[in-house]
CSV table of C-alpha atoms in Angstrom, one decimal:
chain,number,residue,atom,x,y,z
H,1,MET,CA,29.3,-10.1,72.0
H,2,ASP,CA,30.8,-11.8,68.9
H,3,THR,CA,28.7,-9.5,66.2
H,4,GLN,CA,30.3,-11.6,63.2
H,5,LYS,CA,28.7,-14.4,65.0
H,6,THR,CA,25.5,-12.8,65.1
H,7,ARG,CA,26.1,-11.2,61.8
H,8,LYS,CA,27.0,-14.9,60.2
H,9,THR,CA,23.8,-16.8,61.9
H,10,ALA,CA,21.3,-14.0,60.9
H,11,PHE,CA,22.5,-14.2,57.4
H,12,GLY,CA,22.4,-18.4,57.7
H,13,ALA,CA,18.8,-17.8,58.8
H,14,PHE,CA,18.1,-15.0,55.3
H,15,ALA,CA,19.8,-17.7,53.5
H,16,ALA,CA,17.4,-20.8,54.6
H,17,LEU,CA,14.3,-18.2,54.4
H,18,ARG,CA,15.3,-17.3,50.7
H,19,ARG,CA,15.6,-20.7,49.5
H,20,ASN,CA,11.5,-21.3,49.8
H,21,SER,CA,10.2,-17.5,48.8
H,22,LEU,CA,10.3,-15.8,45.5
H,23,VAL,CA,11.5,-12.5,47.6
H,24,PRO,CA,15.0,-12.6,49.2
H,25,ALA,CA,14.4,-12.8,53.4
H,26,PRO,CA,16.3,-9.1,54.0
H,27,ALA,CA,13.4,-7.8,51.4
H,28,LEU,CA,11.1,-9.7,53.4
H,29,VAL,CA,11.2,-8.7,56.9
H,30,LEU,CA,11.7,-4.6,55.7
H,31,ILE,CA,8.7,-4.9,53.9
H,32,ALA,CA,6.8,-6.8,56.9
H,33,GLY,CA,8.4,-3.7,59.5
H,34,THR,CA,6.7,-0.9,56.7
H,35,LEU,CA,3.8,-2.3,57.1
H,36,PHE,CA,3.8,-2.6,60.5
H,37,SER,CA,4.3,0.3,60.8
H,38,ARG,CA,2.1,1.6,58.5
H,39,VAL,CA,-1.0,0.1,60.5
H,40,GLY,CA,0.2,2.7,63.6
H,41,ASP,CA,0.3,5.6,61.3
H,42,SER,CA,-3.1,4.7,60.7
H,43,LEU,CA,-3.6,4.6,63.8
H,44,ALA,CA,-2.4,7.5,65.0
H,45,THR,CA,-4.4,9.7,62.2
H,46,LEU,CA,-7.7,8.1,62.6
H,47,GLY,CA,-7.2,8.8,66.5
H,48,MET,CA,-6.7,12.4,65.7
H,49,VAL,CA,-9.3,12.7,63.1
H,50,LEU,CA,-11.4,11.1,65.8
H,51,ASP,CA,-10.4,13.3,68.8
H,52,ALA,CA,-11.6,16.2,66.8
H,53,ALA,CA,-14.8,15.3,65.9
H,54,ASP,CA,-15.5,14.4,69.7
H,55,LYS,CA,-14.6,17.9,70.3
H,56,GLY,CA,-16.2,19.3,67.5
H,57,MET,CA,-13.5,21.4,66.1
H,58,ARG,CA,-14.4,22.6,62.7
H,59,TRP,CA,-10.7,22.9,61.6
H,60,GLY,CA,-9.5,20.1,63.5
H,61,VAL,CA,-9.5,17.1,61.0
H,62,THR,CA,-8.3,19.5,58.3
H,63,GLU,CA,-5.2,20.5,60.9
H,64,VAL,CA,-4.6,16.7,60.4
H,65,PHE,CA,-4.2,16.0,57.3
H,66,LEU,CA,-2.9,19.4,56.6
H,67,ALA,CA,0.1,18.4,59.0
H,68,ASP,CA,0.8,15.2,56.9
H,69,LEU,CA,0.3,16.5,53.5
H,70,LEU,CA,2.4,20.3,54.1
H,71,PRO,CA,6.1,19.3,55.1
H,72,THR,CA,6.2,17.1,52.7
H,73,VAL,CA,5.6,19.2,50.4
H,74,VAL,CA,7.9,22.0,51.6
H,75,ALA,CA,10.9,19.7,52.5
H,76,ALA,CA,11.1,16.5,49.7
H,77,PRO,CA,13.7,17.7,48.2
H,78,PHE,CA,15.8,18.9,51.0
H,79,ILE,CA,15.1,15.5,52.9
H,80,GLY,CA,16.0,13.6,49.4
H,81,SER,CA,19.1,15.2,48.7
H,82,LEU,CA,20.5,14.7,52.1
H,83,VAL,CA,19.5,10.9,51.6
H,84,ASP,CA,21.6,10.7,48.5
H,85,ARG,CA,24.6,12.3,50.2
H,86,VAL,CA,24.8,9.8,53.0
H,87,SER,CA,24.0,6.4,54.4
H,88,ALA,CA,20.6,5.7,53.6
H,89,ARG,CA,20.7,2.8,56.0
H,90,SER,CA,21.6,5.8,58.5
H,91,VAL,CA,19.5,8.3,57.9
H,92,CYS,CA,16.6,5.4,57.7
H,93,LEU,CA,17.7,4.7,61.2
H,94,TRP,CA,18.0,8.7,62.9
H,95,ALA,CA,14.8,9.4,61.0
H,96,LEU,CA,12.4,6.6,62.5
H,97,ALA,CA,13.9,7.0,66.3
H,98,VAL,CA,12.6,11.3,65.5
H,99,GLN,CA,9.4,9.7,64.5
H,100,ALA,CA,9.1,8.0,67.3
H,101,MET,CA,10.3,10.1,69.7
H,102,SER,CA,7.5,12.4,68.4
H,103,LEU,CA,4.8,10.5,68.3
H,104,GLY,CA,5.7,9.3,71.7
H,105,THR,CA,5.7,12.9,73.8
H,106,ALA,CA,2.4,13.3,71.9
H,107,ALA,CA,1.1,10.9,73.4
H,108,ALA,CA,2.4,12.2,76.8
H,109,VAL,CA,1.0,15.7,76.3
H,110,ASP,CA,-2.6,16.6,76.3
H,111,GLY,CA,-3.0,20.1,74.0
H,112,PHE,CA,-4.6,19.3,70.4
H,113,HIS,CA,-2.7,21.3,68.5
H,114,LEU,CA,1.0,20.6,70.1
H,115,ARG,CA,0.1,17.2,69.0
H,116,VAL,CA,-0.5,17.9,65.5
H,117,GLY,CA,2.6,19.9,65.8
H,118,LEU,CA,4.5,16.9,66.6
H,119,ILE,CA,2.8,14.4,64.1
H,120,ALA,CA,3.9,17.1,61.7
H,121,VAL,CA,7.5,16.8,62.9
H,122,SER,CA,7.1,12.7,62.6
H,123,GLY,CA,5.8,13.3,58.5
H,124,LEU,CA,9.1,15.3,58.2
H,125,ALA,CA,11.2,13.1,59.3
H,126,GLY,CA,8.7,10.6,57.5
H,127,VAL,CA,9.8,11.4,53.8
H,128,ALA,CA,13.2,10.9,55.1
H,129,SER,CA,12.5,7.5,56.0
H,130,VAL,CA,10.3,6.6,52.8
H,131,ALA,CA,12.8,7.9,50.4
H,132,ALA,CA,15.7,6.3,52.5
H,133,GLY,CA,13.6,2.8,52.6
H,134,PHE,CA,12.4,3.0,48.6
H,135,LYS,CA,16.5,3.7,48.1
H,136,MET,CA,17.3,0.2,50.3
H,137,LEU,CA,14.6,-1.9,48.8
H,138,PRO,CA,16.7,-3.3,45.5
H,139,VAL,CA,19.5,-3.4,47.5
H,140,VAL,CA,17.9,-6.3,49.9
H,141,ALA,CA,16.0,-7.7,47.5
H,142,GLY,CA,18.3,-7.6,44.6
H,143,GLU,CA,17.9,-6.6,40.8
H,144,LYS,CA,15.7,-9.7,39.8
H,145,HIS,CA,13.6,-9.6,42.6
H,146,THR,CA,12.8,-5.7,43.2
H,147,SER,CA,10.0,-6.1,41.1
H,148,ARG,CA,8.0,-9.1,43.0
H,149,ALA,CA,9.0,-7.3,46.5
H,150,ASN,CA,7.7,-4.0,44.8
H,151,SER,CA,4.2,-5.5,44.6
H,152,LEU,CA,4.4,-7.7,47.6
H,153,LEU,CA,4.4,-3.9,49.5
H,154,THR,CA,2.1,-2.8,47.5
H,155,ALA,CA,-0.3,-5.0,48.0
H,156,GLY,CA,0.8,-5.0,51.6
H,157,LEU,CA,0.0,-1.3,52.1
H,158,SER,CA,-3.8,-2.0,50.8
H,159,ALA,CA,-3.9,-4.6,53.2
H,160,ALA,CA,-2.7,-2.1,56.2
H,161,GLY,CA,-5.0,0.2,55.0
H,162,LEU,CA,-8.2,-2.0,55.6
H,163,VAL,CA,-7.0,-3.2,59.0
H,164,GLY,CA,-5.8,0.3,60.2
H,165,PRO,CA,-9.0,2.0,60.2
H,166,ALA,CA,-10.7,-0.9,61.7
H,167,LEU,CA,-8.3,-1.4,64.3
H,168,ALA,CA,-8.2,2.0,65.7
H,169,GLY,CA,-11.5,2.8,65.7
H,170,LEU,CA,-12.1,0.2,68.3
H,171,LEU,CA,-9.0,1.0,69.5
H,172,HIS,CA,-10.3,4.0,70.4
H,173,SER,CA,-13.0,3.8,71.6
H,174,VAL,CA,-11.5,1.3,73.9
H,175,SER,CA,-8.3,2.8,74.7
H,176,GLY,CA,-8.3,6.8,73.8
H,177,THR,CA,-5.7,8.9,71.5
H,178,ALA,CA,-3.2,8.7,73.5
H,179,PHE,CA,-2.9,5.2,73.3
H,180,LEU,CA,-2.8,5.1,69.6
H,181,LEU,CA,-0.2,7.7,69.3
H,182,GLY,CA,1.9,5.3,71.5
H,183,ALA,CA,1.6,2.5,69.6
H,184,ASP,CA,2.3,4.2,66.3
H,185,GLY,CA,6.0,5.7,68.0
H,186,VAL,CA,6.3,2.0,69.1
H,187,SER,CA,6.0,0.3,65.2
H,188,PHE,CA,8.6,3.1,64.4
H,189,LEU,CA,10.8,1.4,66.6
H,190,VAL,CA,9.9,-1.9,65.6
H,191,LEU,CA,11.0,-0.5,61.8
H,192,ALA,CA,13.8,0.6,62.7
H,193,TRP,CA,14.6,-3.0,64.1
H,194,CYS,CA,13.4,-4.6,60.9
H,195,THR,CA,15.4,-2.2,58.7
H,196,ALA,CA,18.6,-3.0,61.1
H,197,LEU,CA,17.9,-6.5,60.6
H,198,ALA,CA,17.5,-6.5,57.1
H,199,VAL,CA,20.3,-3.9,56.2
H,200,PRO,CA,23.5,-4.8,57.8
H,201,ARG,CA,26.1,-1.9,57.5
H,202,SER,CA,28.2,-3.5,55.3
H,203,VAL,CA,25.8,-3.1,52.3
H,204,ASN,CA,26.0,0.7,52.9
H,205,VAL,CA,28.7,0.9,50.5
H,206,SER,CA,26.4,-0.7,47.8
H,207,ILE,CA,23.6,1.7,48.4
H,208,GLY,CA,24.2,4.3,45.8
H,209,ARG,CA,25.8,7.8,47.4
H,210,ARG,CA,26.1,11.2,45.4
H,211,PRO,CA,27.9,13.5,47.8
H,212,ASP,CA,27.4,16.4,45.5
H,213,ALA,CA,23.4,16.2,45.3
H,214,LYS,CA,21.5,18.8,44.4
H,215,LEU,CA,18.0,19.9,45.1
H,216,SER,CA,16.7,19.8,41.5
H,217,ASP,CA,18.4,16.3,40.5
H,218,GLY,CA,15.1,14.5,42.1
H,219,TYR,CA,12.6,16.4,40.0
H,220,GLN,CA,15.4,16.3,37.0
H,221,ALA,CA,15.3,12.5,37.7
H,222,LEU,CA,11.8,12.1,37.5
H,223,ARG,CA,11.3,14.2,34.2
H,224,THR,CA,14.2,12.2,32.0
H,225,ALA,CA,12.8,9.2,32.6
H,226,PRO,CA,11.7,7.4,29.9
H,227,VAL,CA,8.5,6.1,31.4
H,228,VAL,CA,7.8,8.6,34.4
H,229,GLY,CA,8.9,11.6,33.0
H,230,PRO,CA,5.8,11.6,30.0
H,231,LEU,CA,3.3,9.8,32.1
H,232,LEU,CA,4.0,12.9,35.3
H,233,ALA,CA,1.0,14.3,34.0
H,234,THR,CA,-1.1,11.0,34.0
H,235,LEU,CA,-0.2,9.9,37.3
H,236,ALA,CA,-0.8,13.8,38.8
H,237,ALA,CA,-4.1,13.7,37.3
H,238,ALA,CA,-4.8,10.2,39.3
H,239,MET,CA,-3.8,11.3,42.1
H,240,LEU,CA,-5.5,14.3,42.2
H,241,ALA,CA,-9.0,12.0,40.9
H,242,THR,CA,-8.5,9.7,43.7
H,243,SER,CA,-8.0,12.8,46.4
H,244,ILE,CA,-11.3,14.5,45.1
H,245,GLU,CA,-13.0,11.5,45.4
H,246,GLY,CA,-11.9,11.2,49.0
H,247,VAL,CA,-13.9,13.7,49.7
H,248,ALA,CA,-16.6,14.2,47.8
H,249,GLY,CA,-17.6,10.4,47.5
H,250,VAL,CA,-18.1,10.7,51.5
H,251,TYR,CA,-21.2,12.3,50.8
H,252,TYR,CA,-21.8,11.0,47.4
H,253,LEU,CA,-21.6,7.2,48.5
H,254,ARG,CA,-23.9,8.1,52.0
H,255,ASP,CA,-26.9,9.1,50.0
H,256,VAL,CA,-26.4,6.2,47.3
H,257,ALA,CA,-26.3,3.6,50.5
H,258,ASP,CA,-29.3,6.3,52.1
H,259,GLY,CA,-27.4,6.4,55.3
H,260,ASN,CA,-26.2,2.8,55.7
H,261,GLU,CA,-23.0,2.8,57.8
H,262,THR,CA,-22.2,-0.1,57.3
H,263,VAL,CA,-22.3,-0.1,53.5
H,264,PHE,CA,-21.2,3.3,53.2
H,265,GLY,CA,-17.9,1.5,55.3
H,266,LEU,CA,-18.1,-1.6,52.5
H,267,PHE,CA,-17.3,1.2,50.1
H,268,LEU,CA,-14.8,2.5,51.3
H,269,SER,CA,-13.0,-1.3,52.2
H,270,THR,CA,-13.7,-2.4,48.4
H,271,TRP,CA,-11.4,-0.2,47.0
H,272,ALA,CA,-8.9,-1.6,48.6
H,273,LEU,CA,-9.5,-4.7,48.6
H,274,GLY,CA,-9.1,-4.8,44.8
H,275,SER,CA,-5.9,-3.1,44.9
H,276,ILE,CA,-4.8,-6.1,46.1
H,277,PRO,CA,-4.7,-8.3,43.5
H,278,GLY,CA,-4.1,-5.4,40.9
H,279,ALA,CA,-0.6,-5.2,43.0
H,280,LEU,CA,0.0,-8.9,43.0
H,281,LEU,CA,-0.5,-9.5,39.5
H,282,ALA,CA,1.3,-6.7,38.5
H,283,GLY,CA,4.5,-7.9,40.0
H,284,ARG,CA,4.5,-11.1,38.1
H,285,ALA,CA,7.4,-12.2,35.9
H,286,SER,CA,5.2,-11.9,32.5
H,287,TRP,CA,4.7,-8.5,33.8
H,288,SER,CA,8.5,-7.1,34.0
H,289,GLY,CA,9.6,-4.2,32.0
H,290,ARG,CA,5.8,-2.9,31.0
H,291,HIS,CA,5.9,-0.5,32.7
H,292,THR,CA,3.9,2.2,30.7
H,293,ALA,CA,1.4,-0.7,30.5
H,294,LEU,CA,1.0,-1.0,33.9
H,295,ILE,CA,0.7,2.3,34.5
H,296,LEU,CA,-1.9,3.4,31.8
H,297,GLY,CA,-3.7,0.5,32.7
H,298,GLY,CA,-3.9,1.5,36.0
H,299,VAL,CA,-4.9,5.0,35.5
H,300,LEU,CA,-7.8,3.8,33.2
H,301,GLY,CA,-8.8,1.3,35.6
H,302,ILE,CA,-9.1,4.6,38.0
H,303,SER,CA,-11.2,6.8,35.7
H,304,LEU,CA,-13.4,4.6,35.0
H,305,GLY,CA,-14.1,3.3,37.8
H,306,LEU,CA,-14.8,6.6,39.4
H,307,LEU,CA,-16.5,7.7,36.1
H,308,CYS,CA,-18.9,4.6,36.4
H,309,ALA,CA,-19.6,4.8,39.9
H,310,GLY,CA,-20.5,8.3,39.4
H,311,LEU,CA,-22.6,7.4,36.7
H,312,LEU,CA,-24.5,4.7,38.1
H,313,PRO,CA,-25.6,5.5,41.6
H,314,MET,CA,-26.3,1.9,42.8
H,315,ALA,CA,-25.0,0.1,45.5
H,316,ALA,CA,-24.8,-2.8,43.1
H,317,ALA,CA,-22.7,-1.1,40.7
H,318,ILE,CA,-20.7,0.8,42.9
H,319,PHE,CA,-19.3,-2.7,44.7
H,320,PRO,CA,-17.4,-4.1,41.1
H,321,LEU,CA,-16.3,-0.3,40.1
H,322,PHE,CA,-14.9,-0.1,43.2
H,323,LEU,CA,-13.4,-3.1,42.7
H,324,LEU,CA,-11.9,-2.2,39.5
H,325,GLY,CA,-11.0,1.0,40.2
H,326,GLY,CA,-8.7,-0.3,43.0
H,327,PHE,CA,-7.4,-3.3,40.9
H,328,GLY,CA,-6.6,0.0,38.9
H,329,ASN,CA,-4.9,1.4,41.6
H,330,GLY,CA,-2.6,-1.6,42.8
H,331,VAL,CA,-1.4,-2.1,39.2
H,332,CYS,CA,-0.1,1.6,38.7
H,333,ASN,CA,1.7,2.1,41.8
H,334,VAL,CA,3.6,-1.4,41.1
H,335,GLY,CA,4.3,-0.2,37.9
H,336,LEU,CA,5.2,3.2,38.4
H,337,ARG,CA,7.3,2.1,41.7
H,338,ASN,CA,9.1,-0.8,39.6
H,339,ALA,CA,9.7,2.5,36.3
H,340,VAL,CA,11.2,3.9,38.6
H,341,HIS,CA,13.8,2.0,40.7
H,342,THR,CA,14.6,0.5,36.9
H,343,GLN,CA,14.8,4.0,35.0
H,344,VAL,CA,16.3,6.4,37.8
H,345,PRO,CA,19.7,6.2,38.7
H,346,ALA,CA,20.5,4.5,42.1
H,347,GLU,CA,22.4,7.9,43.3
H,348,VAL,CA,19.2,9.6,42.9
H,349,HIS,CA,16.6,7.5,44.0
H,350,GLY,CA,16.4,8.7,47.5
H,351,SER,CA,15.3,12.2,45.8
H,352,ALA,CA,13.4,10.8,43.3
H,353,TRP,CA,10.9,9.4,45.5
H,354,ALA,CA,11.1,12.2,47.8
H,355,CYS,CA,10.3,14.5,44.9
H,356,TYR,CA,7.1,12.7,44.1
H,357,GLN,CA,6.1,12.2,47.2
H,358,ALA,CA,6.1,16.5,47.5
H,359,LEU,CA,4.0,15.8,43.6
H,360,SER,CA,2.0,13.4,45.4
H,361,ARG,CA,1.4,15.5,48.4
H,362,SER,CA,0.3,18.2,46.1
H,363,CYS,CA,-2.6,16.8,43.8
H,364,ILE,CA,-3.8,14.8,47.2
H,365,GLY,CA,-4.1,18.5,48.9
H,366,LEU,CA,-5.6,20.3,45.6
H,367,GLY,CA,-8.0,17.4,45.5
H,368,PHE,CA,-9.3,17.3,48.9
H,369,LEU,CA,-10.4,21.5,47.9
H,370,LEU,CA,-11.9,20.8,44.6
H,371,GLY,CA,-13.7,17.6,46.2
H,372,THR,CA,-15.3,20.2,49.5
H,373,PRO,CA,-19.0,20.4,48.7
H,374,ASN,CA,-20.5,23.5,47.3
H,375,SER,CA,-23.8,25.2,45.7
H,376,LEU,CA,-21.8,24.8,42.0
H,377,VAL,CA,-21.9,21.2,41.8
H,378,THR,CA,-23.2,18.7,43.7
H,379,SER,CA,-20.9,16.0,45.4
H,380,ARG,CA,-22.4,12.8,43.0
H,381,ASP,CA,-20.9,15.7,39.8
H,382,GLN,CA,-17.7,15.6,41.6
H,383,VAL,CA,-17.2,12.1,41.3
H,384,ILE,CA,-17.9,12.3,37.7
H,385,VAL,CA,-15.3,14.6,37.2
H,386,SER,CA,-13.0,12.9,39.3
H,387,GLY,CA,-13.1,10.2,37.0
H,388,ALA,CA,-13.4,12.4,33.9
H,389,ILE,CA,-10.1,14.0,34.3
H,390,PRO,CA,-7.9,11.3,34.3
H,391,LEU,CA,-8.7,9.5,31.7
H,392,VAL,CA,-8.7,12.0,29.4
H,393,PHE,CA,-4.9,12.4,30.4
H,394,ALA,CA,-4.7,8.6,30.4
H,395,LEU,CA,-6.4,8.7,26.5
H,396,TRP,CA,-4.0,11.1,25.5
H,397,SER,CA,-1.0,9.5,26.8
H,398,THR,CA,-1.6,6.2,25.4
H,399,LEU,CA,-1.9,8.1,22.2
H,400,ARG,CA,1.4,9.6,22.4
H,401,THR,CA,2.8,6.4,23.0
H,402,VAL,CA,1.1,4.9,19.9
H,403,ARG,CA,2.2,7.2,18.0
H,404,ARG,CA,5.9,7.5,19.1
H,405,ARG,CA,6.3,3.7,18.5
H,406,GLN,CA,4.5,3.9,15.2
H,407,PRO,CA,8.0,5.3,13.6
H,408,ALA,CA,10.1,2.7,15.2
H,409,LEU,CA,8.0,-0.2,14.0
H,410,GLY,CA,7.9,1.7,10.6
H,411,GLU,CA,12.0,2.2,10.3
H,412,ALA,CA,12.5,-1.6,11.8
H,413,SER,CA,10.1,-2.9,8.7
H,414,GLY,CA,12.2,-1.4,6.2
């Protein structure tokens, strides 16, 4: 086969698509594969959760969630530094192959705990594939279109969050958990194909490499980034808040819905629905470079949505408040991704994003614990607290930002 001719044909098709798109075609291919894989992840996770519930395993659901959280927290710095040392494309393809094999094996075995262990292996490989994907996106999108690409990806992930659980519930009742695990494995093969198509070997050199990368490089890059560093605490508070609500809200929202499962399901969908326009609007050219405003504005939307939803236990009020919270979530996520892509050197993008994954998973795990029902506070109180925490941090960060800018304005006017 004439690989050069094939490559030219593929890039000819990409060029034709690029003329009609705001985002280059290779980036669209990579985004599409990522979204397909995210739906597959939803199938596998929810399938295992439903399997644990059907078997009456008290700690089964927790085990599934921990299998996704712990590998990222522990291994992210090591894997992130690997992504920065070698070709991001090669790391991504190998990691996706491991994920596909792990999920395929999980589909072929019967033991619940063995399946969870294989999911944990896939989660470890997932740290590498996600970090590598983050590193490759600016290369295939180009600096001019990276912001828009992040916007489309974030909006698409929210849409996948709507489609995945509903599809998983349907397929689980028809085909069982093994089918869902196998489907997730296939989704990683699809993403690998999209990655190989969108990122040809010829662009490997342009993806920053750092052979002497250290484990601390990722955290150092995040701390010293002009926008992300000062806002890390606020971002952590927002992640903690949403995970607290994710657990406590199950009990609180079911009470508000008077046990109506349809209304409860709509509550959950409303948040993801609101994040789609938030992500798309945050990617507009008029917001390019306004990372601080996007992150702080997004966190304020999240906090006000959660706080007021706890203070107003009425379905008619919670729907628009969750739309507001979801809108803020989409805005914040796009602002964060753009800030890291813009302000962190390309040679440490892999380490930085892997370390951010570790930070987010740590906050999520802590939030799950704090959101667990207890005898000290009600689930409604926990939801109120989940909104108050990021609100305090967001207002504090906003005040600090304004104070830092005032001297600069004074000097300029003088």
